[in-house]
């Protein structure tokens, strides 16, 4: 995950803009857990679709015109590695955003910034963190698709040996 700087930079730039907006805090204070779960799932599906489409390997046919076994294994490994990368990004952004929410914003501001409910509760913090982390995953995948195929192939399939 840390070897994909374009992905991280794209995600952080969107998250930083969103965390300083009152509408984001209103959304986090008011959204239900079911709606948030649907948003997270949709973000992961869209992000994995964008990344896999950008970095998938062509399926190679055998001499008989059938799909080769090695190309199916490579495609599956690519998809699983990209999903693991997205999960790691989600938890990394979630942890970072929780630290920002708890240590940067004062409680009186969080309780009065939202228009409908109190934004200083632990539930509101968790909903905000999950929302920002999933927006980071989605925007990171859009920005990460700008990385070259060779960078992604080296990250997914090559281990650094020192």
Short mmCIF file of N, CA and C in Angstrom, two decimals:
data_model
loop_
_atom_site.label_atom_id
_atom_site.label_comp_id
_atom_site.label_asym_id
_atom_site.label_seq_id
_atom_site.Cartn_x
_atom_site.Cartn_y
_atom_site.Cartn_z
N UNK A 1 0.82 -1.19 0.00
CA UNK A 1 0.00 0.00 0.00
C UNK A 1 0.86 1.25 0.00
N UNK A 2 1.90 1.26 0.77
CA UNK A 2 2.73 2.46 0.87
C UNK A 2 3.60 2.68 -0.36
N UNK A 3 3.66 1.70 -1.25
CA UNK A 3 4.47 1.85 -2.46
C UNK A 3 3.66 2.41 -3.62
N UNK A 4 2.44 2.85 -3.36
CA UNK A 4 1.59 3.45 -4.39
C UNK A 4 1.32 4.91 -4.02
N UNK A 5 2.30 5.79 -4.20
CA UNK A 5 2.15 7.17 -3.72
C UNK A 5 1.05 7.97 -4.42
N UNK A 6 0.79 7.69 -5.69
CA UNK A 6 -0.26 8.43 -6.39
C UNK A 6 -1.61 8.11 -5.77
N UNK A 7 -1.80 6.88 -5.41
CA UNK A 7 -3.05 6.44 -4.78
C UNK A 7 -3.25 7.12 -3.43
N UNK A 8 -2.23 7.15 -2.63
CA UNK A 8 -2.32 7.76 -1.30
C UNK A 8 -2.50 9.26 -1.41
N UNK A 9 -1.76 9.90 -2.31
CA UNK A 9 -1.86 11.36 -2.47
C UNK A 9 -3.25 11.77 -2.94
N UNK A 10 -3.81 11.03 -3.89
CA UNK A 10 -5.16 11.35 -4.37
C UNK A 10 -6.19 11.19 -3.26
N UNK A 11 -6.05 10.14 -2.48
CA UNK A 11 -7.00 9.89 -1.40
C UNK A 11 -6.89 10.95 -0.30
N UNK A 12 -5.67 11.25 0.11
CA UNK A 12 -5.49 12.23 1.18
C UNK A 12 -5.95 13.62 0.78
N UNK A 13 -5.76 13.99 -0.48
CA UNK A 13 -6.18 15.32 -0.90
C UNK A 13 -7.70 15.47 -0.80
N UNK A 14 -8.44 14.44 -1.14
CA UNK A 14 -9.90 14.50 -1.03
C UNK A 14 -10.33 14.47 0.44
N UNK A 15 -9.71 13.61 1.23
CA UNK A 15 -10.07 13.49 2.64
C UNK A 15 -9.82 14.79 3.39
N UNK A 16 -8.71 15.44 3.12
CA UNK A 16 -8.38 16.68 3.81
C UNK A 16 -9.39 17.77 3.50
N UNK A 17 -9.83 17.84 2.26
CA UNK A 17 -10.85 18.83 1.90
C UNK A 17 -12.17 18.51 2.62
N UNK A 18 -12.55 17.24 2.66
CA UNK A 18 -13.83 16.86 3.26
C UNK A 18 -13.88 17.02 4.77
N UNK A 19 -12.78 16.79 5.45
CA UNK A 19 -12.82 16.80 6.92
C UNK A 19 -13.03 18.21 7.48
N UNK A 20 -12.72 19.22 6.69
CA UNK A 20 -12.90 20.60 7.16
C UNK A 20 -14.23 21.19 6.72
N UNK A 21 -15.11 20.38 6.17
CA UNK A 21 -16.43 20.86 5.75
C UNK A 21 -17.49 20.48 6.75
N UNK A 22 -18.34 21.41 7.10
CA UNK A 22 -19.41 21.14 8.05
C UNK A 22 -20.41 20.12 7.54
N UNK A 23 -20.59 20.06 6.22
CA UNK A 23 -21.55 19.11 5.65
C UNK A 23 -21.13 17.67 5.90
N UNK A 24 -19.84 17.42 5.89
CA UNK A 24 -19.33 16.08 6.16
C UNK A 24 -19.65 15.67 7.59
N UNK A 25 -19.49 16.60 8.52
CA UNK A 25 -19.79 16.31 9.91
C UNK A 25 -21.29 16.13 10.11
N UNK A 26 -22.10 16.92 9.40
CA UNK A 26 -23.56 16.73 9.45
C UNK A 26 -23.94 15.34 8.94
N UNK A 27 -23.34 14.95 7.84
CA UNK A 27 -23.62 13.63 7.28
C UNK A 27 -23.25 12.54 8.28
N UNK A 28 -22.07 12.65 8.88
CA UNK A 28 -21.62 11.63 9.83
C UNK A 28 -22.50 11.57 11.07
N UNK A 29 -23.01 12.71 11.50
CA UNK A 29 -23.87 12.72 12.70
C UNK A 29 -25.26 12.17 12.40
N UNK A 30 -25.70 12.27 11.14
CA UNK A 30 -27.08 11.93 10.81
C UNK A 30 -27.27 10.59 10.09
N UNK A 31 -26.25 10.06 9.46
CA UNK A 31 -26.40 8.85 8.65
C UNK A 31 -26.62 7.63 9.53
N UNK A 32 -27.42 6.71 9.03
CA UNK A 32 -27.62 5.46 9.77
C UNK A 32 -26.50 4.48 9.42
N UNK A 33 -26.35 3.47 10.27
CA UNK A 33 -25.29 2.49 10.02
C UNK A 33 -25.57 1.67 8.76
N UNK A 34 -26.82 1.42 8.46
CA UNK A 34 -27.17 0.69 7.24
C UNK A 34 -26.81 1.46 5.99
N UNK A 35 -27.13 2.76 5.98
CA UNK A 35 -26.77 3.59 4.84
C UNK A 35 -25.26 3.67 4.68
N UNK A 36 -24.57 3.77 5.79
CA UNK A 36 -23.11 3.84 5.74
C UNK A 36 -22.51 2.53 5.23
N UNK A 37 -23.08 1.41 5.63
CA UNK A 37 -22.59 0.11 5.15
C UNK A 37 -22.78 -0.02 3.64
N UNK A 38 -23.92 0.45 3.14
CA UNK A 38 -24.16 0.41 1.69
C UNK A 38 -23.14 1.30 0.98
N UNK A 39 -22.86 2.46 1.54
CA UNK A 39 -21.88 3.36 0.93
C UNK A 39 -20.48 2.74 0.91
N UNK A 40 -20.09 2.12 2.01
CA UNK A 40 -18.77 1.48 2.09
C UNK A 40 -18.67 0.35 1.07
N UNK A 41 -19.69 -0.48 0.99
CA UNK A 41 -19.70 -1.58 0.04
C UNK A 41 -19.63 -1.07 -1.40
N UNK A 42 -20.43 -0.05 -1.70
CA UNK A 42 -20.41 0.53 -3.05
C UNK A 42 -19.04 1.15 -3.37
N UNK A 43 -18.43 1.78 -2.39
CA UNK A 43 -17.09 2.36 -2.59
C UNK A 43 -16.06 1.29 -2.90
N UNK A 44 -16.10 0.19 -2.14
CA UNK A 44 -15.15 -0.90 -2.38
C UNK A 44 -15.37 -1.55 -3.74
N UNK A 45 -16.63 -1.76 -4.11
CA UNK A 45 -16.91 -2.36 -5.41
C UNK A 45 -16.46 -1.45 -6.56
N UNK A 46 -16.76 -0.17 -6.45
CA UNK A 46 -16.34 0.76 -7.50
C UNK A 46 -14.82 0.88 -7.55
N UNK A 47 -14.18 0.94 -6.40
CA UNK A 47 -12.72 1.07 -6.36
C UNK A 47 -12.05 -0.17 -6.93
N UNK A 48 -12.54 -1.35 -6.57
CA UNK A 48 -11.93 -2.56 -7.10
C UNK A 48 -12.16 -2.68 -8.60
N UNK A 49 -13.34 -2.26 -9.07
CA UNK A 49 -13.62 -2.29 -10.50
C UNK A 49 -12.67 -1.36 -11.26
N UNK A 50 -12.49 -0.15 -10.75
CA UNK A 50 -11.61 0.83 -11.41
C UNK A 50 -10.17 0.33 -11.44
N UNK A 51 -9.68 -0.17 -10.31
CA UNK A 51 -8.29 -0.63 -10.25
C UNK A 51 -8.07 -1.88 -11.08
N UNK A 52 -9.01 -2.83 -11.00
CA UNK A 52 -8.81 -4.06 -11.77
C UNK A 52 -8.88 -3.76 -13.26
N UNK A 53 -9.74 -2.87 -13.64
CA UNK A 53 -9.85 -2.50 -15.06
C UNK A 53 -8.57 -1.82 -15.54
N UNK A 54 -7.95 -1.04 -14.68
CA UNK A 54 -6.73 -0.34 -15.07
C UNK A 54 -5.51 -1.27 -15.10
N UNK A 55 -5.47 -2.25 -14.21
CA UNK A 55 -4.25 -3.05 -14.06
C UNK A 55 -4.42 -4.53 -14.35
N UNK A 56 -5.54 -4.93 -14.92
CA UNK A 56 -5.72 -6.36 -15.17
C UNK A 56 -4.81 -6.83 -16.29
N UNK A 57 -4.51 -8.09 -16.24
CA UNK A 57 -3.69 -8.72 -17.27
C UNK A 57 -4.61 -9.32 -18.32
N UNK A 58 -4.17 -9.30 -19.55
CA UNK A 58 -4.97 -9.92 -20.60
C UNK A 58 -4.98 -11.42 -20.39
N UNK A 59 -6.14 -12.01 -20.57
CA UNK A 59 -6.25 -13.46 -20.47
C UNK A 59 -5.67 -14.07 -21.75
N UNK A 60 -4.72 -14.95 -21.59
CA UNK A 60 -4.03 -15.54 -22.73
C UNK A 60 -4.67 -16.89 -23.04
N UNK A 61 -4.93 -17.10 -24.32
CA UNK A 61 -5.55 -18.36 -24.73
C UNK A 61 -4.48 -19.40 -25.06
N UNK A 62 -4.86 -20.66 -24.89
CA UNK A 62 -3.97 -21.75 -25.28
C UNK A 62 -4.08 -21.96 -26.80
N UNK A 63 -3.34 -22.90 -27.30
CA UNK A 63 -3.38 -23.17 -28.74
C UNK A 63 -4.75 -23.66 -29.20
N UNK A 64 -5.49 -24.25 -28.27
CA UNK A 64 -6.83 -24.74 -28.60
C UNK A 64 -7.90 -23.65 -28.45
N UNK A 65 -7.53 -22.45 -28.09
CA UNK A 65 -8.48 -21.36 -27.94
C UNK A 65 -9.10 -21.23 -26.57
N UNK A 66 -8.67 -22.06 -25.62
CA UNK A 66 -9.20 -21.99 -24.26
C UNK A 66 -8.35 -21.03 -23.44
N UNK A 67 -8.92 -20.51 -22.39
CA UNK A 67 -8.18 -19.63 -21.49
C UNK A 67 -7.17 -20.45 -20.71
N UNK A 68 -5.95 -19.95 -20.65
CA UNK A 68 -4.91 -20.72 -19.96
C UNK A 68 -5.10 -20.63 -18.45
N UNK A 69 -4.67 -21.68 -17.79
CA UNK A 69 -4.81 -21.76 -16.34
C UNK A 69 -3.96 -20.70 -15.64
N UNK A 70 -2.78 -20.46 -16.17
CA UNK A 70 -1.90 -19.48 -15.54
C UNK A 70 -2.47 -18.06 -15.62
N UNK A 71 -3.17 -17.75 -16.70
CA UNK A 71 -3.75 -16.40 -16.80
C UNK A 71 -4.92 -16.23 -15.83
N UNK A 72 -5.67 -17.29 -15.57
CA UNK A 72 -6.75 -17.21 -14.59
C UNK A 72 -6.18 -17.03 -13.19
N UNK A 73 -5.12 -17.76 -12.88
CA UNK A 73 -4.47 -17.63 -11.57
C UNK A 73 -3.89 -16.24 -11.40
N UNK A 74 -3.26 -15.71 -12.45
CA UNK A 74 -2.71 -14.36 -12.39
C UNK A 74 -3.80 -13.32 -12.20
N UNK A 75 -4.92 -13.47 -12.91
CA UNK A 75 -6.04 -12.53 -12.76
C UNK A 75 -6.62 -12.59 -11.35
N UNK A 76 -6.76 -13.78 -10.81
CA UNK A 76 -7.29 -13.92 -9.45
C UNK A 76 -6.33 -13.34 -8.42
N UNK A 77 -5.04 -13.60 -8.59
CA UNK A 77 -4.05 -13.05 -7.67
C UNK A 77 -4.02 -11.53 -7.74
N UNK A 78 -4.15 -10.99 -8.94
CA UNK A 78 -4.17 -9.53 -9.10
C UNK A 78 -5.37 -8.94 -8.37
N UNK A 79 -6.54 -9.53 -8.58
CA UNK A 79 -7.75 -9.02 -7.95
C UNK A 79 -7.66 -9.11 -6.43
N UNK A 80 -7.19 -10.23 -5.92
CA UNK A 80 -7.06 -10.39 -4.46
C UNK A 80 -6.04 -9.42 -3.88
N UNK A 81 -4.93 -9.21 -4.59
CA UNK A 81 -3.92 -8.26 -4.11
C UNK A 81 -4.46 -6.83 -4.12
N UNK A 82 -5.23 -6.49 -5.13
CA UNK A 82 -5.83 -5.16 -5.17
C UNK A 82 -6.86 -4.98 -4.05
N UNK A 83 -7.64 -6.02 -3.78
CA UNK A 83 -8.61 -5.94 -2.68
C UNK A 83 -7.91 -5.81 -1.33
N UNK A 84 -6.83 -6.55 -1.14
CA UNK A 84 -6.06 -6.43 0.10
C UNK A 84 -5.48 -5.03 0.23
N UNK A 85 -5.02 -4.47 -0.87
CA UNK A 85 -4.51 -3.10 -0.86
C UNK A 85 -5.60 -2.12 -0.45
N UNK A 86 -6.80 -2.29 -0.97
CA UNK A 86 -7.92 -1.41 -0.62
C UNK A 86 -8.29 -1.55 0.85
N UNK A 87 -8.29 -2.76 1.36
CA UNK A 87 -8.60 -2.98 2.77
C UNK A 87 -7.53 -2.32 3.66
N UNK A 88 -6.26 -2.47 3.29
CA UNK A 88 -5.18 -1.84 4.04
C UNK A 88 -5.30 -0.32 4.00
N UNK A 89 -5.63 0.23 2.83
CA UNK A 89 -5.84 1.68 2.73
C UNK A 89 -7.00 2.13 3.62
N UNK A 90 -8.08 1.36 3.61
CA UNK A 90 -9.25 1.71 4.42
C UNK A 90 -8.86 1.80 5.90
N UNK A 91 -8.16 0.81 6.41
CA UNK A 91 -7.78 0.83 7.82
C UNK A 91 -6.73 1.89 8.12
N UNK A 92 -5.82 2.11 7.19
CA UNK A 92 -4.80 3.14 7.38
C UNK A 92 -5.45 4.54 7.43
N UNK A 93 -6.35 4.81 6.49
CA UNK A 93 -7.05 6.10 6.49
C UNK A 93 -7.97 6.23 7.69
N UNK A 94 -8.61 5.15 8.08
CA UNK A 94 -9.48 5.19 9.24
C UNK A 94 -8.73 5.52 10.52
N UNK A 95 -7.59 4.90 10.70
CA UNK A 95 -6.78 5.18 11.89
C UNK A 95 -6.27 6.62 11.87
N UNK A 96 -5.81 7.06 10.72
CA UNK A 96 -5.32 8.44 10.59
C UNK A 96 -6.44 9.44 10.87
N UNK A 97 -7.61 9.21 10.29
CA UNK A 97 -8.73 10.14 10.48
C UNK A 97 -9.25 10.12 11.90
N UNK A 98 -9.22 8.97 12.56
CA UNK A 98 -9.65 8.94 13.96
C UNK A 98 -8.71 9.80 14.81
N UNK A 99 -7.42 9.70 14.55
CA UNK A 99 -6.47 10.56 15.27
C UNK A 99 -6.71 12.03 15.01
N UNK A 100 -7.01 12.38 13.76
CA UNK A 100 -7.28 13.78 13.43
C UNK A 100 -8.55 14.25 14.11
N UNK A 101 -9.61 13.44 14.06
CA UNK A 101 -10.89 13.84 14.66
C UNK A 101 -10.75 14.02 16.17
N UNK A 102 -10.06 13.12 16.82
CA UNK A 102 -9.97 13.16 18.28
C UNK A 102 -8.99 14.24 18.76
N UNK A 103 -7.85 14.39 18.08
CA UNK A 103 -6.81 15.27 18.61
C UNK A 103 -6.76 16.66 17.98
N UNK A 104 -7.39 16.86 16.85
CA UNK A 104 -7.30 18.18 16.19
C UNK A 104 -8.53 19.03 16.47
N UNK A 105 -9.70 18.45 16.41
CA UNK A 105 -10.92 19.22 16.55
C UNK A 105 -11.39 19.22 18.00
N UNK A 106 -11.64 20.40 18.59
CA UNK A 106 -12.11 20.44 19.98
C UNK A 106 -13.57 20.02 20.09
N UNK A 107 -13.95 19.44 21.25
CA UNK A 107 -15.31 18.97 21.48
C UNK A 107 -16.38 20.06 21.34
N UNK A 108 -16.16 21.27 21.86
CA UNK A 108 -17.21 22.29 21.68
C UNK A 108 -17.49 22.59 20.20
N UNK A 109 -16.46 22.57 19.37
CA UNK A 109 -16.67 22.79 17.95
C UNK A 109 -17.45 21.64 17.32
N UNK A 110 -17.10 20.41 17.68
CA UNK A 110 -17.78 19.24 17.11
C UNK A 110 -19.24 19.18 17.54
N UNK A 111 -19.54 19.63 18.74
CA UNK A 111 -20.93 19.55 19.21
C UNK A 111 -21.80 20.65 18.61
N UNK A 112 -21.22 21.76 18.21
CA UNK A 112 -22.02 22.86 17.64
C UNK A 112 -21.89 22.96 16.13
N UNK A 113 -20.94 22.26 15.51
CA UNK A 113 -20.72 22.38 14.08
C UNK A 113 -21.83 21.72 13.29
N UNK A 114 -22.35 20.65 13.82
CA UNK A 114 -23.42 19.95 13.11
C UNK A 114 -24.76 20.62 13.40
N UNK A 115 -25.64 20.57 12.43
CA UNK A 115 -26.91 21.27 12.58
C UNK A 115 -28.00 20.41 13.22
N UNK A 116 -27.93 19.10 13.06
CA UNK A 116 -29.01 18.24 13.50
C UNK A 116 -28.72 17.55 14.83
N UNK A 117 -27.57 16.90 14.92
CA UNK A 117 -27.25 16.10 16.10
C UNK A 117 -25.87 16.48 16.61
N UNK A 118 -25.53 15.93 17.76
CA UNK A 118 -24.24 16.20 18.38
C UNK A 118 -23.15 15.43 17.63
N UNK A 119 -22.13 16.14 17.15
CA UNK A 119 -21.04 15.50 16.42
C UNK A 119 -19.89 15.08 17.30
N UNK A 120 -20.00 15.27 18.60
CA UNK A 120 -18.90 14.94 19.50
C UNK A 120 -19.02 13.56 20.13
N UNK A 121 -20.03 12.79 19.75
CA UNK A 121 -20.19 11.45 20.32
C UNK A 121 -19.26 10.46 19.62
N UNK A 122 -19.01 9.35 20.30
CA UNK A 122 -18.15 8.31 19.71
C UNK A 122 -18.79 7.73 18.46
N UNK A 123 -20.10 7.55 18.45
CA UNK A 123 -20.78 7.04 17.26
C UNK A 123 -20.62 7.96 16.06
N UNK A 124 -20.73 9.27 16.30
CA UNK A 124 -20.54 10.23 15.20
C UNK A 124 -19.10 10.21 14.71
N UNK A 125 -18.17 10.06 15.64
CA UNK A 125 -16.75 9.97 15.24
C UNK A 125 -16.51 8.75 14.37
N UNK A 126 -17.06 7.62 14.78
CA UNK A 126 -16.85 6.38 14.03
C UNK A 126 -17.49 6.46 12.64
N UNK A 127 -18.70 7.02 12.57
CA UNK A 127 -19.35 7.16 11.26
C UNK A 127 -18.54 8.10 10.36
N UNK A 128 -18.00 9.17 10.94
CA UNK A 128 -17.18 10.10 10.16
C UNK A 128 -15.91 9.42 9.66
N UNK A 129 -15.26 8.67 10.52
CA UNK A 129 -14.02 7.97 10.16
C UNK A 129 -14.29 6.95 9.06
N UNK A 130 -15.34 6.18 9.19
CA UNK A 130 -15.67 5.17 8.18
C UNK A 130 -16.02 5.83 6.85
N UNK A 131 -16.79 6.92 6.91
CA UNK A 131 -17.14 7.63 5.69
C UNK A 131 -15.90 8.19 5.00
N UNK A 132 -15.03 8.85 5.74
CA UNK A 132 -13.82 9.43 5.15
C UNK A 132 -12.88 8.36 4.62
N UNK A 133 -12.76 7.25 5.33
CA UNK A 133 -11.89 6.17 4.87
C UNK A 133 -12.41 5.56 3.57
N UNK A 134 -13.73 5.40 3.46
CA UNK A 134 -14.25 4.84 2.21
C UNK A 134 -14.18 5.83 1.07
N UNK A 135 -14.35 7.11 1.34
CA UNK A 135 -14.14 8.12 0.29
C UNK A 135 -12.67 8.11 -0.13
N UNK A 136 -11.78 7.93 0.83
CA UNK A 136 -10.35 7.84 0.51
C UNK A 136 -10.02 6.64 -0.36
N UNK A 137 -10.64 5.51 -0.08
CA UNK A 137 -10.43 4.31 -0.90
C UNK A 137 -10.91 4.55 -2.32
N UNK A 138 -12.09 5.15 -2.44
CA UNK A 138 -12.65 5.39 -3.77
C UNK A 138 -11.84 6.41 -4.55
N UNK A 139 -11.50 7.53 -3.93
CA UNK A 139 -10.71 8.54 -4.65
C UNK A 139 -9.28 8.07 -4.87
N UNK A 140 -8.75 7.28 -3.95
CA UNK A 140 -7.42 6.73 -4.16
C UNK A 140 -7.36 5.78 -5.33
N UNK A 141 -8.41 5.01 -5.52
CA UNK A 141 -8.43 4.10 -6.66
C UNK A 141 -8.51 4.87 -7.96
N UNK A 142 -9.25 5.95 -7.97
CA UNK A 142 -9.32 6.77 -9.18
C UNK A 142 -7.97 7.42 -9.47
N UNK A 143 -7.30 7.91 -8.45
CA UNK A 143 -5.98 8.49 -8.64
C UNK A 143 -4.92 7.44 -8.88
N UNK A 144 -5.07 6.28 -8.25
CA UNK A 144 -4.10 5.20 -8.40
C UNK A 144 -4.11 4.58 -9.77
N UNK A 145 -5.22 4.71 -10.48
CA UNK A 145 -5.25 4.14 -11.82
C UNK A 145 -4.35 4.90 -12.78
N UNK A 146 -3.82 6.04 -12.31
CA UNK A 146 -2.87 6.79 -13.13
C UNK A 146 -1.45 6.24 -13.02
N UNK A 147 -1.20 5.37 -12.04
CA UNK A 147 0.12 4.75 -11.92
C UNK A 147 0.37 3.85 -13.13
N UNK A 148 1.62 3.67 -13.43
CA UNK A 148 1.95 2.83 -14.57
C UNK A 148 1.78 1.36 -14.22
N UNK A 149 1.56 0.54 -15.24
CA UNK A 149 1.38 -0.89 -15.02
C UNK A 149 2.63 -1.53 -14.39
N UNK A 150 3.81 -1.05 -14.78
CA UNK A 150 5.03 -1.65 -14.25
C UNK A 150 5.16 -1.41 -12.75
N UNK A 151 4.74 -0.23 -12.27
CA UNK A 151 4.80 0.05 -10.84
C UNK A 151 3.88 -0.90 -10.09
N UNK A 152 2.67 -1.06 -10.58
CA UNK A 152 1.70 -1.91 -9.91
C UNK A 152 2.12 -3.37 -9.97
N UNK A 153 2.63 -3.81 -11.09
CA UNK A 153 3.09 -5.21 -11.20
C UNK A 153 4.24 -5.48 -10.23
N UNK A 154 5.15 -4.51 -10.10
CA UNK A 154 6.24 -4.70 -9.15
C UNK A 154 5.74 -4.72 -7.72
N UNK A 155 4.75 -3.91 -7.41
CA UNK A 155 4.21 -3.88 -6.06
C UNK A 155 3.46 -5.17 -5.76
N UNK A 156 2.66 -5.65 -6.72
CA UNK A 156 1.82 -6.81 -6.47
C UNK A 156 2.58 -8.13 -6.48
N UNK A 157 3.56 -8.25 -7.35
CA UNK A 157 4.16 -9.58 -7.59
C UNK A 157 5.64 -9.69 -7.31
N UNK A 158 6.28 -8.62 -6.87
CA UNK A 158 7.71 -8.72 -6.60
C UNK A 158 7.99 -8.32 -5.17
N UNK A 159 8.77 -9.09 -4.51
CA UNK A 159 9.18 -8.79 -3.15
C UNK A 159 10.58 -8.17 -3.18
N UNK A 160 10.77 -7.15 -2.36
CA UNK A 160 12.09 -6.54 -2.30
C UNK A 160 13.03 -7.46 -1.54
N UNK A 161 14.15 -7.76 -2.17
CA UNK A 161 15.16 -8.57 -1.50
C UNK A 161 16.38 -7.72 -1.26
N UNK A 162 16.76 -7.62 -0.01
CA UNK A 162 17.92 -6.81 0.33
C UNK A 162 18.98 -7.66 0.98
#
